[in-house]
CSV table of N, CA and C in Angstrom, one decimal:
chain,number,residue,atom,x,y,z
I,4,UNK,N,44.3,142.5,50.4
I,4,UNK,CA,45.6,142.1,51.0
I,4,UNK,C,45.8,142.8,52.3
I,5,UNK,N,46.0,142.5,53.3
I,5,UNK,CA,46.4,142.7,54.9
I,5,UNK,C,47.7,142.4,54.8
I,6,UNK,N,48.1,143.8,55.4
I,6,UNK,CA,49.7,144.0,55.8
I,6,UNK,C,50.1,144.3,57.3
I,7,UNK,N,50.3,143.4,57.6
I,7,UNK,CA,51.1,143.3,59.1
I,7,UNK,C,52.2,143.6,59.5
I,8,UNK,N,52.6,144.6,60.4
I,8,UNK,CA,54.1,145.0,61.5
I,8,UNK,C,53.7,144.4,62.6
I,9,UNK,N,54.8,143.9,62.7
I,9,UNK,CA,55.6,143.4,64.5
I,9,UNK,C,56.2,144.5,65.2
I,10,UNK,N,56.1,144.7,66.2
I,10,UNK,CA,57.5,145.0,67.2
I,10,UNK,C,57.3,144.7,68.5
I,11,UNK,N,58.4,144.7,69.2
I,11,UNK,CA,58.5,144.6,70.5
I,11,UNK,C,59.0,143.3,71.1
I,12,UNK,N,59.6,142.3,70.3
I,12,UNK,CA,60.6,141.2,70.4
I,12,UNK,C,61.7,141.5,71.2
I,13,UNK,N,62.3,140.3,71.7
I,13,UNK,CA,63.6,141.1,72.6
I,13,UNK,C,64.1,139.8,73.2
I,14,UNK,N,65.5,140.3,74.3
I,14,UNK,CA,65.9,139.2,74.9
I,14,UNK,C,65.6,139.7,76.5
I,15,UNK,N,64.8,138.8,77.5
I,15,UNK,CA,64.3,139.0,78.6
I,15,UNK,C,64.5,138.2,79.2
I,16,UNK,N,65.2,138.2,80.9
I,16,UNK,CA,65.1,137.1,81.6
I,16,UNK,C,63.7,136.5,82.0
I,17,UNK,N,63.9,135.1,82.4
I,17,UNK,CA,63.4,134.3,83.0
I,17,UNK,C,62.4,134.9,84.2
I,18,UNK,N,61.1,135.3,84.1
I,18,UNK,CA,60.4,136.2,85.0
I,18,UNK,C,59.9,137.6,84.6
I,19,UNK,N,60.2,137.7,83.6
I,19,UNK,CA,60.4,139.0,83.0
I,19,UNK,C,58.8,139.1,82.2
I,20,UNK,N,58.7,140.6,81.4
I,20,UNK,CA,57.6,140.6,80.4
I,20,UNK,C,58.4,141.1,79.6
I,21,UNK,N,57.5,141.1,78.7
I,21,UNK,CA,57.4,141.3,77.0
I,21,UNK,C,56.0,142.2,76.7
I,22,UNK,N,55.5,143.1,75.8
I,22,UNK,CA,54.5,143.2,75.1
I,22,UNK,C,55.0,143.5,73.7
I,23,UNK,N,54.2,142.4,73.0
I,23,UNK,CA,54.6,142.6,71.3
I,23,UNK,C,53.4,143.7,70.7
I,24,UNK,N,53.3,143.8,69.8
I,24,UNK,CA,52.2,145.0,69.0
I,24,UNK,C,52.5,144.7,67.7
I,25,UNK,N,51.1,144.5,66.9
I,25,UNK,CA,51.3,144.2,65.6
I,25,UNK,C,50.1,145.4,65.0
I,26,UNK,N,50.6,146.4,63.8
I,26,UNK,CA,49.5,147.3,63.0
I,26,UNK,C,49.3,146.7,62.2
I,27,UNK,N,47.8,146.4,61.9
I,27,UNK,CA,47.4,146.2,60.3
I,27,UNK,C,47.1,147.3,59.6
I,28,UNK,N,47.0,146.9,58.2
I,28,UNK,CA,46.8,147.7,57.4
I,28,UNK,C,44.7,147.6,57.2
I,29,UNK,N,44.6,146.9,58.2
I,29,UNK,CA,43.0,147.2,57.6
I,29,UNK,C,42.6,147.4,58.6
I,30,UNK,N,41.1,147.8,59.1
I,30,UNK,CA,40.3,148.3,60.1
I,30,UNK,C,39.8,147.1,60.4
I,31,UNK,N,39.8,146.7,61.7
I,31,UNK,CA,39.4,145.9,62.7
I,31,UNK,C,37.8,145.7,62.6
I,32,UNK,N,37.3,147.0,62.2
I,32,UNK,CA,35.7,147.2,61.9
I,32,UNK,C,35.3,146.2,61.1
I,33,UNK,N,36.0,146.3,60.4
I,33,UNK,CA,35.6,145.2,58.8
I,33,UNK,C,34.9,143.9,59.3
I,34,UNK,N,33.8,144.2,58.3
I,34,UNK,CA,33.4,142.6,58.4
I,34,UNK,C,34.0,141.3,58.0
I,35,UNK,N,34.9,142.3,56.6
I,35,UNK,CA,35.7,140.6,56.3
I,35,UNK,C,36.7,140.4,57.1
I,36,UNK,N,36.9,140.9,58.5
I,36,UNK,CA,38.0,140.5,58.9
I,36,UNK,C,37.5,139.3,60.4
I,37,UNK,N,37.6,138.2,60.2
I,37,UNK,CA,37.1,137.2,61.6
I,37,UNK,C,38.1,136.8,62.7
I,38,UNK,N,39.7,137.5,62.2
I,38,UNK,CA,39.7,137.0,63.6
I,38,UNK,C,41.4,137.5,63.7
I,39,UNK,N,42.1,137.9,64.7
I,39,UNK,CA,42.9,138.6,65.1
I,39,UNK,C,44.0,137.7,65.8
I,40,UNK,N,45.0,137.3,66.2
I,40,UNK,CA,46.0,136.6,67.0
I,40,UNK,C,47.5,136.4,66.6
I,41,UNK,N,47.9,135.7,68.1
I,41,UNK,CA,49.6,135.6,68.0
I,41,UNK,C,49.8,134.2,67.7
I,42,UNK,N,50.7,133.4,66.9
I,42,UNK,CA,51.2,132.2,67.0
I,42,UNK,C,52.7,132.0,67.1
I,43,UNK,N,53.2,131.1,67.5
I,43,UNK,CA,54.5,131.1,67.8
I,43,UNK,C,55.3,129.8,67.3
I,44,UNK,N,56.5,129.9,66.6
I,44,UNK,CA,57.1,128.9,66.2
I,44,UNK,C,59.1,128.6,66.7
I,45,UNK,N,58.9,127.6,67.7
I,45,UNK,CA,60.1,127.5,68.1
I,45,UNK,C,61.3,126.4,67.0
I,46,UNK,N,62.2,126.5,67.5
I,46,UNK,CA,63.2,126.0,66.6
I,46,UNK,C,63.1,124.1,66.5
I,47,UNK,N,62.7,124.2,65.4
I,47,UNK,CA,62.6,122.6,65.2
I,47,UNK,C,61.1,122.2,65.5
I,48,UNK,N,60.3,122.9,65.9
I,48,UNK,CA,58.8,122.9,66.0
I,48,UNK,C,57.9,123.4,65.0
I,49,UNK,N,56.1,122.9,65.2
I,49,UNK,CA,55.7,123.6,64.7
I,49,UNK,C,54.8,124.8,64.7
I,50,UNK,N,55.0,125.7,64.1
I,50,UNK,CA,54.2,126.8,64.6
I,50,UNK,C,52.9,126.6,65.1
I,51,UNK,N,52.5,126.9,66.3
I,51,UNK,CA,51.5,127.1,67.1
I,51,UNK,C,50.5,128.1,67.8
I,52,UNK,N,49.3,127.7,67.9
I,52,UNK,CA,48.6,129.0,68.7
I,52,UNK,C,48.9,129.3,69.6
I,53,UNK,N,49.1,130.9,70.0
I,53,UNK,CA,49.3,131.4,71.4
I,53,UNK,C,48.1,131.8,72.0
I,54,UNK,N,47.3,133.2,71.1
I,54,UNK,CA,45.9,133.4,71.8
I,54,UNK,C,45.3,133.5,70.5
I,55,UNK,N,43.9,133.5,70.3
I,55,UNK,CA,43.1,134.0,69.3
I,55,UNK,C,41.8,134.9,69.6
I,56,UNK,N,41.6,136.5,68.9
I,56,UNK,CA,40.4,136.9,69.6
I,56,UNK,C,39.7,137.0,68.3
I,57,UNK,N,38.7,136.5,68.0
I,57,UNK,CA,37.4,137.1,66.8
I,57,UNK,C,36.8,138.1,66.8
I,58,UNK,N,36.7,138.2,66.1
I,58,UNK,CA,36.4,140.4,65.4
I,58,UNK,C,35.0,140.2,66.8
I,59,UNK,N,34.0,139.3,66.2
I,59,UNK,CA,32.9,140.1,66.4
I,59,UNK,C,32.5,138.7,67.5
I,60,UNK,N,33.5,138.9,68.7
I,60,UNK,CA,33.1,137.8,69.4
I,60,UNK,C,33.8,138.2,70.8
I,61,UNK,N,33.2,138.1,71.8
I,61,UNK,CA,34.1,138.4,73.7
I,61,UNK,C,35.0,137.2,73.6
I,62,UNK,N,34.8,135.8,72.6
I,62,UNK,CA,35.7,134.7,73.1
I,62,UNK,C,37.0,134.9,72.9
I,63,UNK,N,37.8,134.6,73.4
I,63,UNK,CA,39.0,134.6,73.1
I,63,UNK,C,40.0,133.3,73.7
I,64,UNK,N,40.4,132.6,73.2
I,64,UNK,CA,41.1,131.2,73.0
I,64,UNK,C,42.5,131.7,73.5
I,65,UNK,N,43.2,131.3,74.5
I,65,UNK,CA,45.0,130.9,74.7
I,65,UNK,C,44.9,129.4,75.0
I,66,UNK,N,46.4,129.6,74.3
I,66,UNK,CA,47.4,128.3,74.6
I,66,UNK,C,47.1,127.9,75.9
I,67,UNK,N,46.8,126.7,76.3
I,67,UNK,CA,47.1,126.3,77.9
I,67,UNK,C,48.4,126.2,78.9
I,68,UNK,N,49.6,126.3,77.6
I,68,UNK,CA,50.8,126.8,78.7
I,68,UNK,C,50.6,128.4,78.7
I,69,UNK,N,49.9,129.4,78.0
I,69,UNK,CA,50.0,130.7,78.4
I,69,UNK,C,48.9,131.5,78.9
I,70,UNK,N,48.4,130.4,79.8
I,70,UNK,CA,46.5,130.6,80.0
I,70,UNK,C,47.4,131.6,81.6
I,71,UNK,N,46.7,132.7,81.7
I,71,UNK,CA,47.1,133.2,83.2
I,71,UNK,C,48.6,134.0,83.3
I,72,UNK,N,49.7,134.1,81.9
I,72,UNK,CA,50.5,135.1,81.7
I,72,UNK,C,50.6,135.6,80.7
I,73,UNK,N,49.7,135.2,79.4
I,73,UNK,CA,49.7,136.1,78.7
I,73,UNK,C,47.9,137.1,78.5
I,74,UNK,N,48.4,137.5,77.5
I,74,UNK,CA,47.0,138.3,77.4
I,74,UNK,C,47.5,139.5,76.1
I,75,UNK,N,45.7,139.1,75.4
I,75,UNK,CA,46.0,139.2,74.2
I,75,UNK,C,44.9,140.9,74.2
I,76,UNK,N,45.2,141.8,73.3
I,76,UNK,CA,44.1,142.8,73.6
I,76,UNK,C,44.4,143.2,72.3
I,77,UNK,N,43.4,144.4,71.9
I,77,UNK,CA,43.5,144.8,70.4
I,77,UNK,C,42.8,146.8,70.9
I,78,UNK,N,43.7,147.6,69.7
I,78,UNK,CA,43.6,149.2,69.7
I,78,UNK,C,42.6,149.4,68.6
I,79,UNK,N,41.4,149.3,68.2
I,79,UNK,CA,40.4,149.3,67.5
I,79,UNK,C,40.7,150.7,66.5
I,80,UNK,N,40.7,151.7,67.1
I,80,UNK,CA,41.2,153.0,66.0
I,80,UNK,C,42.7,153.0,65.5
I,81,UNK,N,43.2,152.3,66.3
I,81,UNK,CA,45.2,152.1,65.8
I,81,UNK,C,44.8,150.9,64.9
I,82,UNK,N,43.9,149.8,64.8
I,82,UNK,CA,44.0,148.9,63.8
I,82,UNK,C,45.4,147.8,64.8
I,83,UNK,N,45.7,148.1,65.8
I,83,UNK,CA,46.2,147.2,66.3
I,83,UNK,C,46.3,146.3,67.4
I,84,UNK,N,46.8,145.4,67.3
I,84,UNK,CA,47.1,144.2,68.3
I,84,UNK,C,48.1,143.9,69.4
I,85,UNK,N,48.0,143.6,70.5
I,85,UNK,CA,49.1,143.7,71.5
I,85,UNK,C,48.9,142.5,71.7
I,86,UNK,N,50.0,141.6,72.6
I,86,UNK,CA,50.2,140.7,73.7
I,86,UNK,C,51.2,140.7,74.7
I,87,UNK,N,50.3,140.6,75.7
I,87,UNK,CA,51.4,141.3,76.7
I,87,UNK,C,51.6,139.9,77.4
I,88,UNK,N,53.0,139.3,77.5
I,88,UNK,CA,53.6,138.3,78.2
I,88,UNK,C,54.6,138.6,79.6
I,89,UNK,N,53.4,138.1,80.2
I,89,UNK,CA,54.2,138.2,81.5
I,89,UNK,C,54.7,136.4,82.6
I,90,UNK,N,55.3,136.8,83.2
I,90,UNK,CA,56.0,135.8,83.9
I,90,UNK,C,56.8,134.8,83.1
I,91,UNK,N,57.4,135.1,81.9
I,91,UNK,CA,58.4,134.7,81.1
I,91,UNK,C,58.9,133.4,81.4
I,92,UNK,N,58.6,132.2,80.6
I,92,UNK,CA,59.7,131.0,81.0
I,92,UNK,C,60.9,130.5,79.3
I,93,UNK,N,61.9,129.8,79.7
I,93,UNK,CA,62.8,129.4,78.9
I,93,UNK,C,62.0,129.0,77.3
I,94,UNK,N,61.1,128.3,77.9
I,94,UNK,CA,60.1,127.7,77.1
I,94,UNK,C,59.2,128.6,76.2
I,95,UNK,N,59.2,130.1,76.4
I,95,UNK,CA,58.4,130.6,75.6
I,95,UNK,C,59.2,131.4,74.2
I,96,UNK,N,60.7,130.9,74.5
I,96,UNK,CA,61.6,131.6,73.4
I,96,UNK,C,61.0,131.1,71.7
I,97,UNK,N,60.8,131.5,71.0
I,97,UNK,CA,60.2,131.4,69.9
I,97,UNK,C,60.1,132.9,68.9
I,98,UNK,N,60.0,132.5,67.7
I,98,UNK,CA,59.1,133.8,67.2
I,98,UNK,C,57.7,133.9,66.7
I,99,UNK,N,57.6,134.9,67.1
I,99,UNK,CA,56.0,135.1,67.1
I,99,UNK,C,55.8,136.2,66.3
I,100,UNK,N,54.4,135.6,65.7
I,100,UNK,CA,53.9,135.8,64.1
I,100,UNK,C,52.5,136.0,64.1
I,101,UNK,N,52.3,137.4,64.1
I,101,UNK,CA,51.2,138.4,64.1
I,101,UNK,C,49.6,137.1,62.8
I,102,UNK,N,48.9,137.2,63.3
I,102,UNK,CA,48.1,136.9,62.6
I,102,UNK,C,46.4,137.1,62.6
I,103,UNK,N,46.1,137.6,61.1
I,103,UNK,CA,44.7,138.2,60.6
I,103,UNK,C,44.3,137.2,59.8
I,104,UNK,N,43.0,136.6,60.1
I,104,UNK,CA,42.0,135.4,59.2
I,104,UNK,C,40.7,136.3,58.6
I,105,UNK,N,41.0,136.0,57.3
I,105,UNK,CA,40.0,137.0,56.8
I,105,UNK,C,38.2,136.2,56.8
I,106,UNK,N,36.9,136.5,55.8
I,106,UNK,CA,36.2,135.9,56.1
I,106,UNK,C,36.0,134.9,55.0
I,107,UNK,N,36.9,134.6,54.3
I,107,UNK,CA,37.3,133.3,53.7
I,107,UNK,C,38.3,132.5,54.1
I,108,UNK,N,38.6,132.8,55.6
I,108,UNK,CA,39.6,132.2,56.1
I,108,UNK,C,41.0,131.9,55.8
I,109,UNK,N,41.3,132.9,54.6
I,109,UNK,CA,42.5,133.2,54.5
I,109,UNK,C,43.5,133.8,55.6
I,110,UNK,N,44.6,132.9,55.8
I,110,UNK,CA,45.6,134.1,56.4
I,110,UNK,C,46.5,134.5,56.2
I,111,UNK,N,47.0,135.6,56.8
I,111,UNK,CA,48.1,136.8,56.7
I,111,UNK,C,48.5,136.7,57.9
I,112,UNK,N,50.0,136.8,57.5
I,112,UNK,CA,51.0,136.6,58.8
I,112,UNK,C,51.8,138.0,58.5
I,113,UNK,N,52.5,138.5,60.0
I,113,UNK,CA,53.3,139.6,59.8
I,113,UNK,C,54.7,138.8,59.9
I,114,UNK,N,55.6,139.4,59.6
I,114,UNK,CA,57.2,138.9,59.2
I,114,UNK,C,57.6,138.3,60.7
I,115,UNK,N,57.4,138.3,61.8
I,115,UNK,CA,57.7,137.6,62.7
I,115,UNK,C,58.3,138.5,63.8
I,116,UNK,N,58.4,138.0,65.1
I,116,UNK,CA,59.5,138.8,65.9
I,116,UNK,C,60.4,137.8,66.9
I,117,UNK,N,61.2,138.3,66.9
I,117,UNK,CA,61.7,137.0,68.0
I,117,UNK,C,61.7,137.6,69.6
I,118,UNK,N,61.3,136.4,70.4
I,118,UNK,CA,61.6,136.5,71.9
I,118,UNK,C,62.6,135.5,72.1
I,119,UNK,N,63.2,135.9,73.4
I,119,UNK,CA,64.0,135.0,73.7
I,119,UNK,C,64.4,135.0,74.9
I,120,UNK,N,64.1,134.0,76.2
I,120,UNK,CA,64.0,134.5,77.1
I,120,UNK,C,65.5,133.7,77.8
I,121,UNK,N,65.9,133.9,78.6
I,121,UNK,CA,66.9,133.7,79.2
I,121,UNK,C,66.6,133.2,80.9
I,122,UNK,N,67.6,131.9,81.2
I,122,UNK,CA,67.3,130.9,82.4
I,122,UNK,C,68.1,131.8,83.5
């Protein structure tokens, strides 16, 4: 079982950043762990990928509306995960939901955080 924290949700204008941070409870080392990322689910939508990085991989996948303001990075001895969102639009108000794919492609989600950005 992987246990996930959020923080760093908030209300930010239009232009603005954000960086969220999520700790696991397991070591990033792990082999059963494949793959690390944020997804986001707005009101009346459905939850979607923001970025994805793979344990044991340089690729790393974003959304094509967040290709060039966000950016996703991980703290290898903290066991944690950041995304730092910069240039903020109306459009990126959602909450966003920490996510670890294990190597049976199970996932675990962390409780969520809300952003919310303001026009």
């Amino acid at each position: 079982q992987v246990q996930l924290v959020e923080s760093g949700g908030g209300l930010v204008q239009a232009g603005g950043s954000l960086r969220l941070s999520c700790a696991a409870s397991v070591s990033f080392w792990s082999p059963s762990i494949n793959s690390m990322g944020w997804y986001r689910q707005a009101p009346g939508k459905q939850r979607e990928l923001v970025a994805l990085m793979p344990t044991h991989s340089v690729a790393i996948n974003y959304a094509d509306s967040v290709k060039g303001r966000f950016t996703i990075s991980r703290d290898i001895p903290k066991n944690t995960v950041h995304l730092l969102m910069n240039s903020l639009k109306p459009e990126d108000t959602a909450v966003y939901y920490c996510n670890v794919k294990n190597s049976l492609n199970k996932d675990f989600w962390g409780q969520g955080t809300q952003v919310t950005v303001s026009s």
